[in-house]
Coordinates of C-alpha atoms and ligand atoms in Angstrom, one line a residue:
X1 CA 68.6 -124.0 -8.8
X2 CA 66.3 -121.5 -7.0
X3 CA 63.8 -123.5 -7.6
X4 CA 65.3 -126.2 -5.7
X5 CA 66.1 -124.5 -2.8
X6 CA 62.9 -123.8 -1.8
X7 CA 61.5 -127.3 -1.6
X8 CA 65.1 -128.7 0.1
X9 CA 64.8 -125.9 2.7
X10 CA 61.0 -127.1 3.2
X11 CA 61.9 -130.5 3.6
X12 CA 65.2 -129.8 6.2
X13 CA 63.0 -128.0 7.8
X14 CA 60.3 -130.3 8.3
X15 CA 63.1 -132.9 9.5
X16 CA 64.9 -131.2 11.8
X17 CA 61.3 -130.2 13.7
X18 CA 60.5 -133.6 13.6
X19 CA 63.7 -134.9 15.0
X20 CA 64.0 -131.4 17.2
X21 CA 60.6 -132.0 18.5
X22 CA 60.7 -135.9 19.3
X23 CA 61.4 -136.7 23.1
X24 CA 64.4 -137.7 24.3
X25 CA 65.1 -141.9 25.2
X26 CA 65.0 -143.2 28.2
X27 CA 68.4 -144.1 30.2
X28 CA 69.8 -147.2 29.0
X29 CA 70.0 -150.3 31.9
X30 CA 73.2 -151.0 32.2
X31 CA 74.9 -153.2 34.7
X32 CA 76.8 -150.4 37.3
X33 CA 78.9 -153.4 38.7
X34 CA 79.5 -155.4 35.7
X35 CA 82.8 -157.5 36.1
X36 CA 85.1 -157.1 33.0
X37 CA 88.1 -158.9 34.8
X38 CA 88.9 -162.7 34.6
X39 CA 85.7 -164.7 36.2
X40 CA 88.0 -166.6 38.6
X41 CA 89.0 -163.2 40.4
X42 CA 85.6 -162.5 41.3
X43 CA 85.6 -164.6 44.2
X44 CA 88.6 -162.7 46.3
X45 CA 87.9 -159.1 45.3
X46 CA 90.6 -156.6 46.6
X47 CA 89.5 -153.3 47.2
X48 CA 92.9 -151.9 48.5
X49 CA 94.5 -148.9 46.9
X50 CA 97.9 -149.8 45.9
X51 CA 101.1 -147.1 45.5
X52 CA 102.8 -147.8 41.9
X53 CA 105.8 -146.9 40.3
X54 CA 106.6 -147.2 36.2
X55 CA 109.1 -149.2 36.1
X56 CA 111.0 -149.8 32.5
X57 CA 112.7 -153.4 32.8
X58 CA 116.3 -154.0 31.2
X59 CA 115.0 -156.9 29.3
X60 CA 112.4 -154.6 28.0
X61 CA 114.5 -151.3 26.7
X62 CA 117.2 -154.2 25.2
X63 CA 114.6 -155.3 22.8
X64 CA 113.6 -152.7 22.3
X65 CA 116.4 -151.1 21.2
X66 CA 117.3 -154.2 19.0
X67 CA 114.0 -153.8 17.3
X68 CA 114.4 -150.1 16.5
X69 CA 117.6 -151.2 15.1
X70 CA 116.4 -153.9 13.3
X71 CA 113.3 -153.0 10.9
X72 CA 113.2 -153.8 7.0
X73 CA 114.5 -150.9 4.9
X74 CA 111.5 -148.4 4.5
X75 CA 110.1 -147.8 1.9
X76 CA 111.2 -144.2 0.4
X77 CA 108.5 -141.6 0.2
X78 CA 107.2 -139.9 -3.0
X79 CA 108.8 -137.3 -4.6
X80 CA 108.3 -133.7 -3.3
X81 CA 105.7 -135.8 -0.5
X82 CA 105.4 -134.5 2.9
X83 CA 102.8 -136.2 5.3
X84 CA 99.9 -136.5 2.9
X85 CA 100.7 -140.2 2.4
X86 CA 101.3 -141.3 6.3
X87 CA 104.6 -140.7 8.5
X88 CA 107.1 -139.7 5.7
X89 CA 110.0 -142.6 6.2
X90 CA 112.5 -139.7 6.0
X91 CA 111.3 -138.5 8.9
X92 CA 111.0 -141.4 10.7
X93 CA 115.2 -142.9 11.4
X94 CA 116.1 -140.2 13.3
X95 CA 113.0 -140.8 15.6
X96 CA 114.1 -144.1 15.9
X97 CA 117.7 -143.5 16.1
X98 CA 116.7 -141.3 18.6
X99 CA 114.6 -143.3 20.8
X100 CA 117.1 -146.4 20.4
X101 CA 120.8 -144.4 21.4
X102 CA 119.6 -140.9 22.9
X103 CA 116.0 -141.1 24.9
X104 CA 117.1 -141.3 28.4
X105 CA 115.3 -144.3 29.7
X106 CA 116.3 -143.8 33.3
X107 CA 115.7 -140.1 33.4
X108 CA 112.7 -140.5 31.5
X109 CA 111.2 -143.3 34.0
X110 CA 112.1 -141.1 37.5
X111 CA 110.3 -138.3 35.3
X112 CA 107.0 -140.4 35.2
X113 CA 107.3 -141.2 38.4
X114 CA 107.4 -137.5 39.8
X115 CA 103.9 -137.7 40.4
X116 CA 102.2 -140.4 43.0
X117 CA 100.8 -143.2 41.1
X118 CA 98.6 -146.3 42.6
X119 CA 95.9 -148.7 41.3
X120 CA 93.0 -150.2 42.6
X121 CA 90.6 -152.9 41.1
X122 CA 87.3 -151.9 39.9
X123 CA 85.0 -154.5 38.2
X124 CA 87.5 -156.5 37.9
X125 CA 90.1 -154.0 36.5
X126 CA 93.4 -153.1 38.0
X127 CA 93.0 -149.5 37.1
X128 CA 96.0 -147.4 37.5
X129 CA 96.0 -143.6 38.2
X130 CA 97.6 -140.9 39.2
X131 CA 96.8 -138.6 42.5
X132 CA 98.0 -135.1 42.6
X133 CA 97.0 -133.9 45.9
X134 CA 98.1 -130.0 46.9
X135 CA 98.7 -129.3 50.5
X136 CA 96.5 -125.9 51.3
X137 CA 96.5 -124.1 54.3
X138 CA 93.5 -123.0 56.3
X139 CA 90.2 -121.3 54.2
X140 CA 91.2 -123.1 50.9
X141 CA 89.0 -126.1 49.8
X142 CA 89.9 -129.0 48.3
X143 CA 87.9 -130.0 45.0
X144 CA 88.3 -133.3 43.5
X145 CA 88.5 -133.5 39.2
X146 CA 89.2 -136.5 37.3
X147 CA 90.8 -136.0 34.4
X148 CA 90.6 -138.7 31.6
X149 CA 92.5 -138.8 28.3
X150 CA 92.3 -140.2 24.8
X151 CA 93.8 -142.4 21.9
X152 CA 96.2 -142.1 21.5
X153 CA 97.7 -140.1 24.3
X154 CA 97.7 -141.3 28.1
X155 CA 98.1 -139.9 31.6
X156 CA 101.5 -138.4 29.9
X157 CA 99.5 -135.9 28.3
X158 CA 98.7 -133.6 31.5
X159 CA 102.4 -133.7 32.9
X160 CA 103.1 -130.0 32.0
X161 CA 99.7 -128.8 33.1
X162 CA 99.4 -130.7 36.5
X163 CA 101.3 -127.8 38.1
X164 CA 99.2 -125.0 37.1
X165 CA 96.1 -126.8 37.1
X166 CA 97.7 -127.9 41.3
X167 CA 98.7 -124.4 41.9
X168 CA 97.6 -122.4 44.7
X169 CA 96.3 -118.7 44.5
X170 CA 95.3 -116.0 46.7
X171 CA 92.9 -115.2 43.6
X172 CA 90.8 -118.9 44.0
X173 CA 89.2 -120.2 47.6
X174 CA 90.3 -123.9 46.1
X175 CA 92.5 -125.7 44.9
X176 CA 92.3 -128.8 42.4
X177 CA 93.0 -132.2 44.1
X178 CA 94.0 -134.1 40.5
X179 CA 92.8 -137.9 39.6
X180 CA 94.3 -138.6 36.5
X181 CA 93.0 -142.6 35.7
X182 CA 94.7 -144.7 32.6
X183 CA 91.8 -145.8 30.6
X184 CA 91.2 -149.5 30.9
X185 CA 93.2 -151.2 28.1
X186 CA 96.0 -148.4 28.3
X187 CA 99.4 -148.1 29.7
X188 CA 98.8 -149.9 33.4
X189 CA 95.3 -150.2 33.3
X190 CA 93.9 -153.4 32.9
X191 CA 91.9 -154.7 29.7
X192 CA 88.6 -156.1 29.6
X193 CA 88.8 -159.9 28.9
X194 CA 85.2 -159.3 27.4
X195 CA 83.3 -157.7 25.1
X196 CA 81.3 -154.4 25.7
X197 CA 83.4 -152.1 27.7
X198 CA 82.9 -149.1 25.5
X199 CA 83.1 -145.4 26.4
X200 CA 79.4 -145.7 28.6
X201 CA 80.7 -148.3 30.4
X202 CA 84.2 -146.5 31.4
X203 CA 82.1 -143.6 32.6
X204 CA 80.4 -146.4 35.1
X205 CA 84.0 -147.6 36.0
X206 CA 85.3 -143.9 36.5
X207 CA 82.5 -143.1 38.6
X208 CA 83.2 -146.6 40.7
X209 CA 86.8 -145.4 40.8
X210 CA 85.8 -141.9 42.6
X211 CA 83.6 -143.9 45.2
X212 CA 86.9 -146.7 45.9
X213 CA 88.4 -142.9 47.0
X214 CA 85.9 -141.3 48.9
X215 CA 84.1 -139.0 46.4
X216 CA 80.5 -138.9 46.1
X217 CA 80.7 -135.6 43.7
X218 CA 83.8 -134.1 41.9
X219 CA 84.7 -132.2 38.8
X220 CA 85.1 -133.7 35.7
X221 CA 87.5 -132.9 32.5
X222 CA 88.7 -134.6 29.4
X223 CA 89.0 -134.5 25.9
X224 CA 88.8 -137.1 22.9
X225 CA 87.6 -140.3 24.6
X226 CA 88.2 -138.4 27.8
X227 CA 84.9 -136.1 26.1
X228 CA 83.2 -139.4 25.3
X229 CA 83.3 -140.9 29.1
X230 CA 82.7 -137.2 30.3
X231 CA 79.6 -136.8 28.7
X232 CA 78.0 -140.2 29.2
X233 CA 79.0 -139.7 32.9
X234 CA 76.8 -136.5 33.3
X235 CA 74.1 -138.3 31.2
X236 CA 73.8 -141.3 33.2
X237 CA 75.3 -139.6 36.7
X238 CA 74.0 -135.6 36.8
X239 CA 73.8 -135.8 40.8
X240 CA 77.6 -137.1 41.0
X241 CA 79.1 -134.3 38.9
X242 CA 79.9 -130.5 40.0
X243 CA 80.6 -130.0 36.4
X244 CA 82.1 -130.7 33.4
X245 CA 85.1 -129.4 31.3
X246 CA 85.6 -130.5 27.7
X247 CA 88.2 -129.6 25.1
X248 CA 86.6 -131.7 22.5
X249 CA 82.7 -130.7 22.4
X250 CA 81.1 -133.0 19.2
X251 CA 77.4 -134.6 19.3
X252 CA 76.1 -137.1 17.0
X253 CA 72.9 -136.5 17.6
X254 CA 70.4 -136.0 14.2
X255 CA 69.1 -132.6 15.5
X256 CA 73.0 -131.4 15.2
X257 CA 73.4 -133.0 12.1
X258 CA 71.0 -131.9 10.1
X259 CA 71.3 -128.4 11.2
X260 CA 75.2 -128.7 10.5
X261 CA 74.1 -129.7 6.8
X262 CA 71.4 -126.5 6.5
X263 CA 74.2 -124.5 7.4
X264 CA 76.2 -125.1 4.5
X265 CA 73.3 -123.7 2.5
X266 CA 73.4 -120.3 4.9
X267 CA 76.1 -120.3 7.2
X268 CA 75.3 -117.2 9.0
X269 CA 72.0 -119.0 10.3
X270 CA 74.5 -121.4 12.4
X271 CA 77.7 -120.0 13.4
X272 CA 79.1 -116.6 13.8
X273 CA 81.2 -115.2 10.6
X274 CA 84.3 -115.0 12.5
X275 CA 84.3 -118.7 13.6
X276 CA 82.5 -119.9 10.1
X277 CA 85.9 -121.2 8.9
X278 CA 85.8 -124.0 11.4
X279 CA 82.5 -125.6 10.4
X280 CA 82.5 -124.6 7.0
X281 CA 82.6 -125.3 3.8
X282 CA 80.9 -128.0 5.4
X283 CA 80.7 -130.7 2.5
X284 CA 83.9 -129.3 0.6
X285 CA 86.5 -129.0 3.1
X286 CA 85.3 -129.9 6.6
X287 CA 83.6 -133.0 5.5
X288 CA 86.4 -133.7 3.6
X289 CA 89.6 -133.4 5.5
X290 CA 88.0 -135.4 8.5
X291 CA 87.2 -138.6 6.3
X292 CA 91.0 -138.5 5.0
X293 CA 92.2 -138.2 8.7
X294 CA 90.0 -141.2 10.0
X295 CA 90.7 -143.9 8.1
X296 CA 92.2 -145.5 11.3
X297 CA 89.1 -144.8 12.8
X298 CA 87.3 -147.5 11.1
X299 CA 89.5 -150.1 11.3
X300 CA 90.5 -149.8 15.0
X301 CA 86.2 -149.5 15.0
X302 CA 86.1 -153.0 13.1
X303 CA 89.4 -155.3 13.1
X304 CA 91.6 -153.7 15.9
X305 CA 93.3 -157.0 16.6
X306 CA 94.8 -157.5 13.3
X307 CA 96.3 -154.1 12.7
X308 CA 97.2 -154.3 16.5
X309 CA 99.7 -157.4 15.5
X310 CA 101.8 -155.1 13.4
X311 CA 101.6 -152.0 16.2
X312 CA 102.8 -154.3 18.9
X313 CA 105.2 -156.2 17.4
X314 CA 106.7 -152.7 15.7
X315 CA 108.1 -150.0 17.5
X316 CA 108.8 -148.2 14.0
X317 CA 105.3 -148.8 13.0
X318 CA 103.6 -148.0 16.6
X319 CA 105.9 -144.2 16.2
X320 CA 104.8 -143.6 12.8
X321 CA 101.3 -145.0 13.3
X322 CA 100.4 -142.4 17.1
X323 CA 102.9 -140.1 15.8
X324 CA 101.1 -139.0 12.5
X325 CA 98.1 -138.2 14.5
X326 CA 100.4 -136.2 16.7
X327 CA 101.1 -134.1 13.8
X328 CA 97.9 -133.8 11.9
X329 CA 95.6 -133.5 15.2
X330 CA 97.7 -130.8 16.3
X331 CA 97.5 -128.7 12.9
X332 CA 96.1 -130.0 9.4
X333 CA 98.4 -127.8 7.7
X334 CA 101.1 -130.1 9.5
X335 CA 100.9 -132.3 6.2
X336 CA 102.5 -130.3 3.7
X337 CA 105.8 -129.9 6.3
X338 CA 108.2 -132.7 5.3
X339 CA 109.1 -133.1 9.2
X340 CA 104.9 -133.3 10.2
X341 CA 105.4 -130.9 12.5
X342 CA 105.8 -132.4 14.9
X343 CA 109.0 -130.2 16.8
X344 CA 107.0 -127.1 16.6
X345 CA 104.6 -128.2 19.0
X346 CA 106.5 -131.5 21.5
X347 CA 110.0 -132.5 22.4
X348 CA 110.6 -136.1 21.3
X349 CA 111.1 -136.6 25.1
X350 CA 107.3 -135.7 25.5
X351 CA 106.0 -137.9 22.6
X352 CA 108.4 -140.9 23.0
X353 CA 107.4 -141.2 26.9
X354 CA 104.1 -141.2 25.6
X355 CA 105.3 -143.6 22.9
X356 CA 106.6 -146.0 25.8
X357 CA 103.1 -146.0 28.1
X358 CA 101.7 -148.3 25.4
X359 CA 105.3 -149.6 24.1
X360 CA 106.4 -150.9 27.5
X361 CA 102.9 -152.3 28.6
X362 CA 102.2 -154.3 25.1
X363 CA 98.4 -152.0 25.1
X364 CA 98.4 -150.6 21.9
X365 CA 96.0 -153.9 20.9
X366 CA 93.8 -153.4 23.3
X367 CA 93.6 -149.3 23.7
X368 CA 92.4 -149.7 20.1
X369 CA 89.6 -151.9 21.0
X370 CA 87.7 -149.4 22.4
X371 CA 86.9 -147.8 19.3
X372 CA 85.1 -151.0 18.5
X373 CA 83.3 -151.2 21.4
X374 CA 81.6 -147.8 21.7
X375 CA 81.4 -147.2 17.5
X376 CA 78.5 -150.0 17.1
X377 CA 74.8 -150.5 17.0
X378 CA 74.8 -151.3 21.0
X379 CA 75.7 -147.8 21.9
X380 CA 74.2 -145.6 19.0
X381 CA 70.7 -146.9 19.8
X382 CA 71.4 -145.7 23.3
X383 CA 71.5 -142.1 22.2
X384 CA 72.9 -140.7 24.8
X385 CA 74.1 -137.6 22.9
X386 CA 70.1 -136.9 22.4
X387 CA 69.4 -136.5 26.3
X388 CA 70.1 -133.4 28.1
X389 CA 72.0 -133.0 30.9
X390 CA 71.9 -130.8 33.7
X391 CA 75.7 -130.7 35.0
X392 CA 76.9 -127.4 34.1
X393 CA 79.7 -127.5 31.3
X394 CA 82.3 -125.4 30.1
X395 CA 83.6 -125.9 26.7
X396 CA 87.4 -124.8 25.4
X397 CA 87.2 -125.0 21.6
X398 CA 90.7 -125.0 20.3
X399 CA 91.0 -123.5 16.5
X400 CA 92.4 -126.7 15.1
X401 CA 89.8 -129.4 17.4
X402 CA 88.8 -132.0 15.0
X403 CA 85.1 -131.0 16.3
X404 CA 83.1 -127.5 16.1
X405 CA 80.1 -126.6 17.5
X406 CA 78.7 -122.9 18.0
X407 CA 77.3 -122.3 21.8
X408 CA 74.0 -122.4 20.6
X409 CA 73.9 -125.8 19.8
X410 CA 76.2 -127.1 22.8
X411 CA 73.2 -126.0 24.9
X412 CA 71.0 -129.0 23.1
X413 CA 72.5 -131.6 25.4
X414 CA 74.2 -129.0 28.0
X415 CA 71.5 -126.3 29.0
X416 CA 73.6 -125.2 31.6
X417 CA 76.9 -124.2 29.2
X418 CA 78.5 -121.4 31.3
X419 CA 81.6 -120.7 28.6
X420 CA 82.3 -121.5 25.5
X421 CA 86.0 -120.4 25.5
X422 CA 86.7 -120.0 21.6
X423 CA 90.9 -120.4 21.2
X424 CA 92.6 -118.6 18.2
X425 CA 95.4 -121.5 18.0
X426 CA 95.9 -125.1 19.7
X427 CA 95.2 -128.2 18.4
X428 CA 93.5 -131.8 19.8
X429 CA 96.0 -132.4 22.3
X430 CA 95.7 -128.9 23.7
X431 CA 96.6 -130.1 27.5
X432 CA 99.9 -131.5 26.3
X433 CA 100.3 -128.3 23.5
X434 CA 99.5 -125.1 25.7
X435 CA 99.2 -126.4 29.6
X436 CA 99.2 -123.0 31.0
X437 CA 96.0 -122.3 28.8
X438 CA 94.8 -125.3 29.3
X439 CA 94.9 -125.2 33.0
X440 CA 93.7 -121.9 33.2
X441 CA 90.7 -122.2 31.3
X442 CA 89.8 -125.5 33.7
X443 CA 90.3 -123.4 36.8
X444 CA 88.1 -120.5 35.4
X445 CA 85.7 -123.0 34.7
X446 CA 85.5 -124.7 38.2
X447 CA 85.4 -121.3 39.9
X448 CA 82.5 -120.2 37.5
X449 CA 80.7 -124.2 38.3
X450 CA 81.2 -123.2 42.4
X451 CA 79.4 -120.0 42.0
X452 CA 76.9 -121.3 39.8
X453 CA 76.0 -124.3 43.0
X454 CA 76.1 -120.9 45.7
X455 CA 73.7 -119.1 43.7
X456 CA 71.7 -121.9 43.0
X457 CA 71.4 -122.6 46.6
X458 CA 67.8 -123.1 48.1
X459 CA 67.7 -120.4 50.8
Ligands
NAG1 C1 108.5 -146.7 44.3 O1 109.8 -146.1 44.3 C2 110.1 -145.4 45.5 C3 111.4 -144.7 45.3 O2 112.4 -145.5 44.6 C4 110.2 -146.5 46.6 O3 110.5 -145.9 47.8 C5 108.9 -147.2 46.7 O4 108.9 -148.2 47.7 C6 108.4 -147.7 45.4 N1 107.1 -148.3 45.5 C7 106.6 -149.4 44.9 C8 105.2 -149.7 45.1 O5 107.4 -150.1 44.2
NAG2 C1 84.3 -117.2 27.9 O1 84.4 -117.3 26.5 C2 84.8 -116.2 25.8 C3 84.7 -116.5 24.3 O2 85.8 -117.2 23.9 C4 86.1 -115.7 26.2 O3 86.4 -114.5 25.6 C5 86.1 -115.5 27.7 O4 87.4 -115.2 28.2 C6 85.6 -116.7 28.5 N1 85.5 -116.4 29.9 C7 86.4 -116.8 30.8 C8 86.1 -116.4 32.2 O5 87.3 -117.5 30.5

């Protein structure tokens, strides 16, 4: 076994230099006003910026309602089973009776529309968003941040934290003016009608968004694909972006990789002992528990249409489907609790309205698409996770984030890392779970990215 070791550690080593030690690629060419909307619309382009309300129809809640009332018997779960096999069934009628007789569709519809919403066509796109503009008084500056979400949450996500991130202090010289877009191909965005809008391309869309409203620069946030978009907008757009806050910090780049792999051999030369259990056992448990959580993954990377014909046409199946990753993205240990969880953390209210932002709009098809167009050969050989970026970034690193990465390592692709805010609880959807931390740790992070810009200032 010793005598092992030393050759493997040779040869790791020898890898990692060379993959450390070869240059970065170029910037891909991509198309920065590429139409993704139906060709015939490309004649009369409208550039207005429309108000919009959510509106749920009574056609729409009726059928609903009759198909929540209506589903085969299910199946019963395994004895002594929690959620290690899927949404226990269980579990699952009371959701349902519960969105069917008791979610307040009214109520829950003026709750969605406490915050301005409008949408605007970009490419091609009707993209929907909402605007969450503070009134300040005299001495207090306005900052724009987008914020962008994931799969499978929406805009519903950052309800809870709009008013702290919004909030205005004596302690802060600005305040946060919020644009919170639906990714195309969710809730009342548009979908593409062609192939190729993956993550890189949402991050050209965003940025075309933030021009349609005025802003050269702004601030940027997001987590899951929110991350994705995030960082290939401060890859391909460095000048645009003030900075960048991410609660989901991952790279796929080799150099990562292969040092994530060395570690397993010697964790201390990777991560510090006290955050260890997050990385590691690498190939026994961390390895492990992500491939049994990501099964989805693939297929919504490979045949999203034909599981999207179940999703769609199932509100049982769409809960149980977004729900179980409510529940195991929030805590792992979620499994083994016959209920997933799920209570602990949400109201139903809060995960049913996010239920009914792909329910009501028929997008769960075509949210799920976009794992098939950024997890392919087109957008790895761009390797955009290999080039460095100057934007400076501020990382929140919940305990339970699906991703790990010591500070160290951050610094590959963001030099200019300010914080690396290491949470002792909080899950994937920590916006939605904890939105006074949340929002906190965003407005730290701008005020540290505003005093960064002074002090880099050219006298
Ligand atoms: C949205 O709803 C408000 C309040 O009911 C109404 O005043 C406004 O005209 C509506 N706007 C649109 C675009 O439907
Ligand atoms: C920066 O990160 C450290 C480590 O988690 C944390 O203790 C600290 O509070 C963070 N700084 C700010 C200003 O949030």
């Amino acid at each position: 076994m010793v005598k092992l070791l030393f050759p493997l550690l040779a040869i790791s080593t020898a890898v990692v230099c060379y993959i450390y030690f070869r240059p970065p690629p170029p910037l891909p060419e991509l198309d920065y006003s590429k139409w993704w909307g139906p060709t015939e619309r490309q004649a009369r382009q409208d550039r207005s910026v429309r108000p919009f309300n959510v509106s749920f129809s009574k056609e729409m809640i009726q059928d609903l309602k009759w198909r929540l009332q209506n589903h085969q018997p299910f199946t019963p779960p395994l004895e002594g089973v929690a959620f290690e096999y899927g949404f226990n069934t269980d579990t699952l009628q009371p959701w349902l009776d519960y969105w069917a007789d008791r979610y307040p569709f009214e109520e829950r519809q003026e709750f969605l529309n406490k915050y301005p919403h409008y949408k605007t066509n970009i490419q091609g796109l009707d993209i929907h968003f909402i605007r969450v503009k503070p009134k300040v008084s005299f001495g207090v500056q306005l900052v724009p941040m987008l914020l962008c979400h994931g799969w499978p949450g929406s805009v519903r996500e950052f309800y809870e934290a709009i008013p702290f991130l919004t909030a205005i202090s004596n302690d802060r010289n600005f305040a946060l003016d919020l644009i919170i877009p639906s990714m195309p191909g969710y809730g009342f965005s548009d979908a593409a009608v062609r192939p190729g809008l993956g993550a890189v391309e949402i991050a050209i869309v965003f940025k075309n968004l933030m021009r349609r409203l005025g802003f050269q620069k702004f601030y940027f946030q997001g987590g899951d694909w929110g991350a994705f978009v995030g960082s290939s907008m401060v890859t391909l757009f460095p000048e645009d972006i003030l900075g960048y806050h991410t609660n989901m910090v991952f790279s796929t780049a080799p150099t990562v990789s292969a040092l994530t792999a060395i570690g397993s051999i010697y964790t201390p030369l990777i991560v510090e002992d006290k955050y260890a259990d997050r990385l590691y056992p690498y190939f026994m448990k961390f390895l492990p528990n992500i491939v049994q959580e990501t099964g989805y993954l693939h297929l919504q990377a490979t045949k999203p249409d034909t599981v999207g014909v179940a999703l769609s046409d199932s509100p049982a199946a769409l809960l149980a489907y977004i729900l179980e990753k409510f529940s195991t993205y929030t805590n792992m240990d979620n499994r083994y609790l016959a209920d997933g969880g799920l209570e602990k953390f949400y109201t139903k209210d809060q995960l049913i309205d996010n239920l009914m932002l792909y329910w009501s709009t028929n997008t769960i098809t075509t949210s799920m698409r976009l794992y098939a167009e950024t997890f392919n050969k087109r957008v790895a050989d761009m390797r955009l996770d290999e080039i460095p970026t100057p934007v400076p970034t501020w990382a929140l690193q919940a305990r339970h984030e699906l991703s790990f990465l010591p500070p160290w390592m951050i610094r590959f692709k963001y030099p200019n890392l300010l914080n690396a805010t290491m949470l002792d609880d909080g899950g994937h959807f920590v916006a939605l779970e904890m939105p006074e931390v949340f929002a906190n740790d965003v407005l730290n992070a701008v005020k540290a990215f505003r005093d960064y810009h002074h002090s880099n200032l050219e006298v």
